Amino acid sequence: MSDTCIFCKIARGEIPCRKVYEDDELLAFHDINPVAPVHFMMVPKFHLPSLMEAEEAHAALLGRMLLLAPKLAKELGLENGFRTVINTGKGGGQEVFHLHIHIIGGGNIPPMVKRS
Ligand code: 5GP
Ligand code: ZN
């Protein structure tokens, strides 16, 4: 756990969130600034800054996160599909340094990378 990390604070219940799912290891909650009609994220409850710091010991948890994503997405009405985004490090545009998977869908989802 980190004293200053905003997602640790959300995981500890110190900052409110619109919860989608919670178990012993994981928390999912709606993004405060959504980019699509449905935009939530899934985080481990313990502090792991990014995929860069993930190790073999985290393999099962990361697998659980990927398997849970479609279940939660369907519960929120994204039967047709959704986008998952994991920004990693400053080079990947990450702003909150606590590993999270964005799950985004509904409306018009543009191509991920614009080609000119
Ligand atoms: P990143 O750029 O690190 O992948 O994404 C960080 C995300 O966290 C952004 O989409 C931002 O809107 C979201 N976010 C930042 N602070 C909060 C907060 O306090 N509550 C919630 N629910 N989302 C937040
Ligand atoms: Zn954290």
mmCIF file of C-alpha atoms and ligand atoms in Angstrom:
data_model
loop_
_atom_site.group_PDB
_atom_site.id
_atom_site.type_symbol
_atom_site.label_atom_id
_atom_site.label_comp_id
_atom_site.label_asym_id
_atom_site.label_seq_id
_atom_site.Cartn_x
_atom_site.Cartn_y
_atom_site.Cartn_z
ATOM 1 C CA MET A 1 0.000 0.000 0.000
ATOM 2 C CA SER A 2 1.142 3.535 -0.677
ATOM 3 C CA ASP A 3 0.189 6.506 1.502
ATOM 4 C CA THR A 4 -0.017 8.890 -1.404
ATOM 5 C CA CYS A 5 -1.330 6.724 -4.262
ATOM 6 C CA ILE A 6 -4.860 7.735 -5.239
ATOM 7 C CA PHE A 7 -5.929 4.207 -6.230
ATOM 8 C CA CYS A 8 -4.590 2.801 -2.929
ATOM 9 C CA LYS A 9 -6.732 5.409 -1.184
ATOM 10 C CA ILE A 10 -9.746 4.319 -3.234
ATOM 11 C CA ALA A 11 -8.948 0.637 -2.429
ATOM 12 C CA ARG A 12 -8.832 1.518 1.301
ATOM 13 C CA GLY A 13 -12.148 3.385 1.055
ATOM 14 C CA GLU A 14 -10.536 6.744 1.901
ATOM 15 C CA ILE A 15 -11.641 8.262 -1.406
ATOM 16 C CA PRO A 16 -15.110 7.382 -2.689
ATOM 17 C CA CYS A 17 -15.647 5.655 -6.004
ATOM 18 C CA ARG A 18 -18.539 4.280 -8.029
ATOM 19 C CA LYS A 19 -17.807 0.627 -7.436
ATOM 20 C CA VAL A 20 -18.364 -1.980 -10.153
ATOM 21 C CA TYR A 21 -16.868 -5.013 -8.410
ATOM 22 C CA GLU A 22 -14.826 -5.939 -5.362
ATOM 23 C CA ASP A 23 -13.226 -9.057 -3.950
ATOM 24 C CA ASP A 24 -10.256 -9.771 -1.679
ATOM 25 C CA GLU A 25 -7.689 -8.925 -4.359
ATOM 26 C CA LEU A 26 -9.376 -6.692 -6.917
ATOM 27 C CA LEU A 27 -11.488 -3.577 -7.162
ATOM 28 C CA ALA A 28 -13.257 -2.224 -10.229
ATOM 29 C CA PHE A 29 -14.740 1.278 -10.353
ATOM 30 C CA HIS A 30 -15.964 3.830 -12.883
ATOM 31 C CA ASP A 31 -13.442 6.318 -14.239
ATOM 32 C CA ILE A 32 -14.036 9.832 -12.886
ATOM 33 C CA ASN A 33 -13.474 11.278 -16.365
ATOM 34 C CA PRO A 34 -14.934 8.729 -18.798
ATOM 35 C CA VAL A 35 -14.002 8.709 -22.471
ATOM 36 C CA ALA A 36 -17.024 6.601 -23.482
ATOM 37 C CA PRO A 37 -20.506 5.777 -22.117
ATOM 38 C CA VAL A 38 -18.954 2.891 -20.155
ATOM 39 C CA HIS A 39 -15.461 3.418 -18.783
ATOM 40 C CA PHE A 40 -14.314 1.673 -15.675
ATOM 41 C CA MET A 41 -11.036 0.316 -14.444
ATOM 42 C CA MET A 42 -9.868 -2.681 -12.553
ATOM 43 C CA VAL A 43 -7.010 -2.474 -10.059
ATOM 44 C CA PRO A 44 -5.271 -4.850 -7.684
ATOM 45 C CA LYS A 45 -5.895 -3.762 -4.087
ATOM 46 C CA PHE A 46 -2.186 -3.817 -3.299
ATOM 47 C CA HIS A 47 0.160 -1.213 -4.698
ATOM 48 C CA LEU A 48 1.834 -2.279 -7.923
ATOM 49 C CA PRO A 49 2.967 0.793 -9.901
ATOM 50 C CA SER A 50 2.667 -0.596 -13.409
ATOM 51 C CA LEU A 51 3.163 -3.639 -15.633
ATOM 52 C CA MET A 52 6.880 -2.737 -15.593
ATOM 53 C CA GLU A 53 7.059 -3.890 -11.960
ATOM 54 C CA ALA A 54 4.945 -7.032 -12.441
ATOM 55 C CA GLU A 55 6.685 -10.306 -11.668
ATOM 56 C CA GLU A 56 6.041 -14.013 -12.010
ATOM 57 C CA ALA A 57 4.322 -13.939 -8.597
ATOM 58 C CA HIS A 58 1.650 -11.658 -10.095
ATOM 59 C CA ALA A 59 0.846 -13.950 -13.014
ATOM 60 C CA ALA A 60 -2.284 -15.503 -11.494
ATOM 61 C CA LEU A 61 -3.662 -12.118 -10.464
ATOM 62 C CA LEU A 62 -3.057 -10.617 -13.896
ATOM 63 C CA GLY A 63 -4.801 -13.625 -15.431
ATOM 64 C CA ARG A 64 -7.758 -13.158 -13.103
ATOM 65 C CA MET A 65 -8.010 -9.507 -14.130
ATOM 66 C CA LEU A 66 -8.159 -10.389 -17.824
ATOM 67 C CA LEU A 67 -10.757 -13.104 -17.236
ATOM 68 C CA LEU A 68 -12.898 -10.838 -15.074
ATOM 69 C CA ALA A 69 -12.890 -7.981 -17.602
ATOM 70 C CA PRO A 70 -15.411 -9.531 -20.058
ATOM 71 C CA LYS A 71 -17.696 -10.652 -17.225
ATOM 72 C CA LEU A 72 -17.925 -7.148 -15.771
ATOM 73 C CA ALA A 73 -18.148 -5.575 -19.228
ATOM 74 C CA LYS A 74 -21.148 -7.785 -20.072
ATOM 75 C CA GLU A 75 -22.793 -6.910 -16.756
ATOM 76 C CA LEU A 76 -22.518 -3.257 -17.741
ATOM 77 C CA GLY A 77 -24.129 -3.904 -21.129
ATOM 78 C CA LEU A 78 -21.085 -4.282 -23.359
ATOM 79 C CA GLU A 79 -22.226 -7.570 -24.941
ATOM 80 C CA ASN A 80 -20.841 -6.453 -28.307
ATOM 81 C CA GLY A 81 -17.337 -5.960 -27.017
ATOM 82 C CA PHE A 82 -15.106 -3.470 -25.349
ATOM 83 C CA ARG A 83 -11.605 -2.026 -25.392
ATOM 84 C CA THR A 84 -9.015 -2.772 -22.746
ATOM 85 C CA VAL A 85 -6.177 -0.307 -22.237
ATOM 86 C CA ILE A 86 -3.191 -0.604 -19.914
ATOM 87 C CA ASN A 87 -0.983 2.485 -20.002
ATOM 88 C CA THR A 88 2.473 1.618 -18.724
ATOM 89 C CA GLY A 89 4.979 4.175 -17.521
ATOM 90 C CA LYS A 90 5.445 7.743 -18.676
ATOM 91 C CA GLY A 91 6.295 6.419 -22.131
ATOM 92 C CA GLY A 92 2.894 4.742 -22.262
ATOM 93 C CA GLY A 93 0.991 7.807 -21.086
ATOM 94 C CA GLN A 94 0.296 6.425 -17.615
ATOM 95 C CA GLU A 95 -0.907 9.122 -15.201
ATOM 96 C CA VAL A 96 -1.818 7.150 -12.082
ATOM 97 C CA PHE A 97 1.052 4.886 -11.093
ATOM 98 C CA HIS A 98 -0.985 2.017 -9.694
ATOM 99 C CA LEU A 99 -1.559 -0.719 -12.259
ATOM 100 C CA HIS A 100 -5.021 -0.556 -13.803
ATOM 101 C CA ILE A 101 -6.856 -1.943 -16.788
ATOM 102 C CA HIS A 102 -9.253 0.485 -18.441
ATOM 103 C CA ILE A 103 -12.395 -1.176 -19.791
ATOM 104 C CA ILE A 104 -14.098 1.084 -22.296
ATOM 105 C CA GLY A 105 -17.149 0.646 -24.494
ATOM 106 C CA GLY A 106 -20.544 1.754 -25.692
ATOM 107 C CA GLY A 107 -21.093 4.458 -28.265
ATOM 108 C CA ASN A 108 -18.615 4.910 -31.050
ATOM 109 C CA ILE A 109 -15.199 3.526 -30.216
ATOM 110 C CA PRO A 110 -12.688 5.030 -32.678
ATOM 111 C CA PRO A 111 -9.716 3.112 -34.053
ATOM 112 C CA MET A 112 -7.084 2.914 -31.339
ATOM 113 C CA VAL A 113 -4.286 4.291 -33.475
ATOM 114 C CA LYS A 114 -4.973 6.835 -36.200
ATOM 115 C CA ARG A 115 -3.019 6.072 -39.367
ATOM 116 C CA SER A 116 -2.421 8.949 -41.777
HETATM 117 P P1 5GP B 1 -3.886 6.413 -16.818
HETATM 118 O O1 5GP B 1 -3.627 7.573 -17.719
HETATM 119 O O2 5GP B 1 -2.960 6.384 -15.639
HETATM 120 O O3 5GP B 1 -3.950 5.096 -17.545
HETATM 121 O O4 5GP B 1 -5.364 6.599 -16.293
HETATM 122 C C1 5GP B 1 -5.690 7.182 -15.091
HETATM 123 C C2 5GP B 1 -7.201 7.310 -15.049
HETATM 124 O O5 5GP B 1 -7.598 7.501 -13.717
HETATM 125 C C3 5GP B 1 -7.761 8.470 -15.858
HETATM 126 O O6 5GP B 1 -8.640 7.970 -16.854
HETATM 127 C C4 5GP B 1 -8.484 9.327 -14.811
HETATM 128 O O7 5GP B 1 -9.685 9.868 -15.297
HETATM 129 C C5 5GP B 1 -8.728 8.328 -13.683
HETATM 130 N N1 5GP B 1 -8.760 8.922 -12.362
HETATM 131 C C6 5GP B 1 -7.840 9.792 -11.827
HETATM 132 N N2 5GP B 1 -8.184 10.110 -10.568
HETATM 133 C C7 5GP B 1 -9.328 9.413 -10.293
HETATM 134 C C8 5GP B 1 -10.162 9.339 -9.127
HETATM 135 O O8 5GP B 1 -9.927 9.962 -8.097
HETATM 136 N N3 5GP B 1 -11.246 8.527 -9.215
HETATM 137 C C9 5GP B 1 -11.555 7.810 -10.336
HETATM 138 N N4 5GP B 1 -12.653 7.038 -10.317
HETATM 139 N N5 5GP B 1 -10.780 7.869 -11.444
HETATM 140 C C10 5GP B 1 -9.686 8.664 -11.422
HETATM 141 ZN ZN ZN B 2 -1.414 2.335 -5.187
#
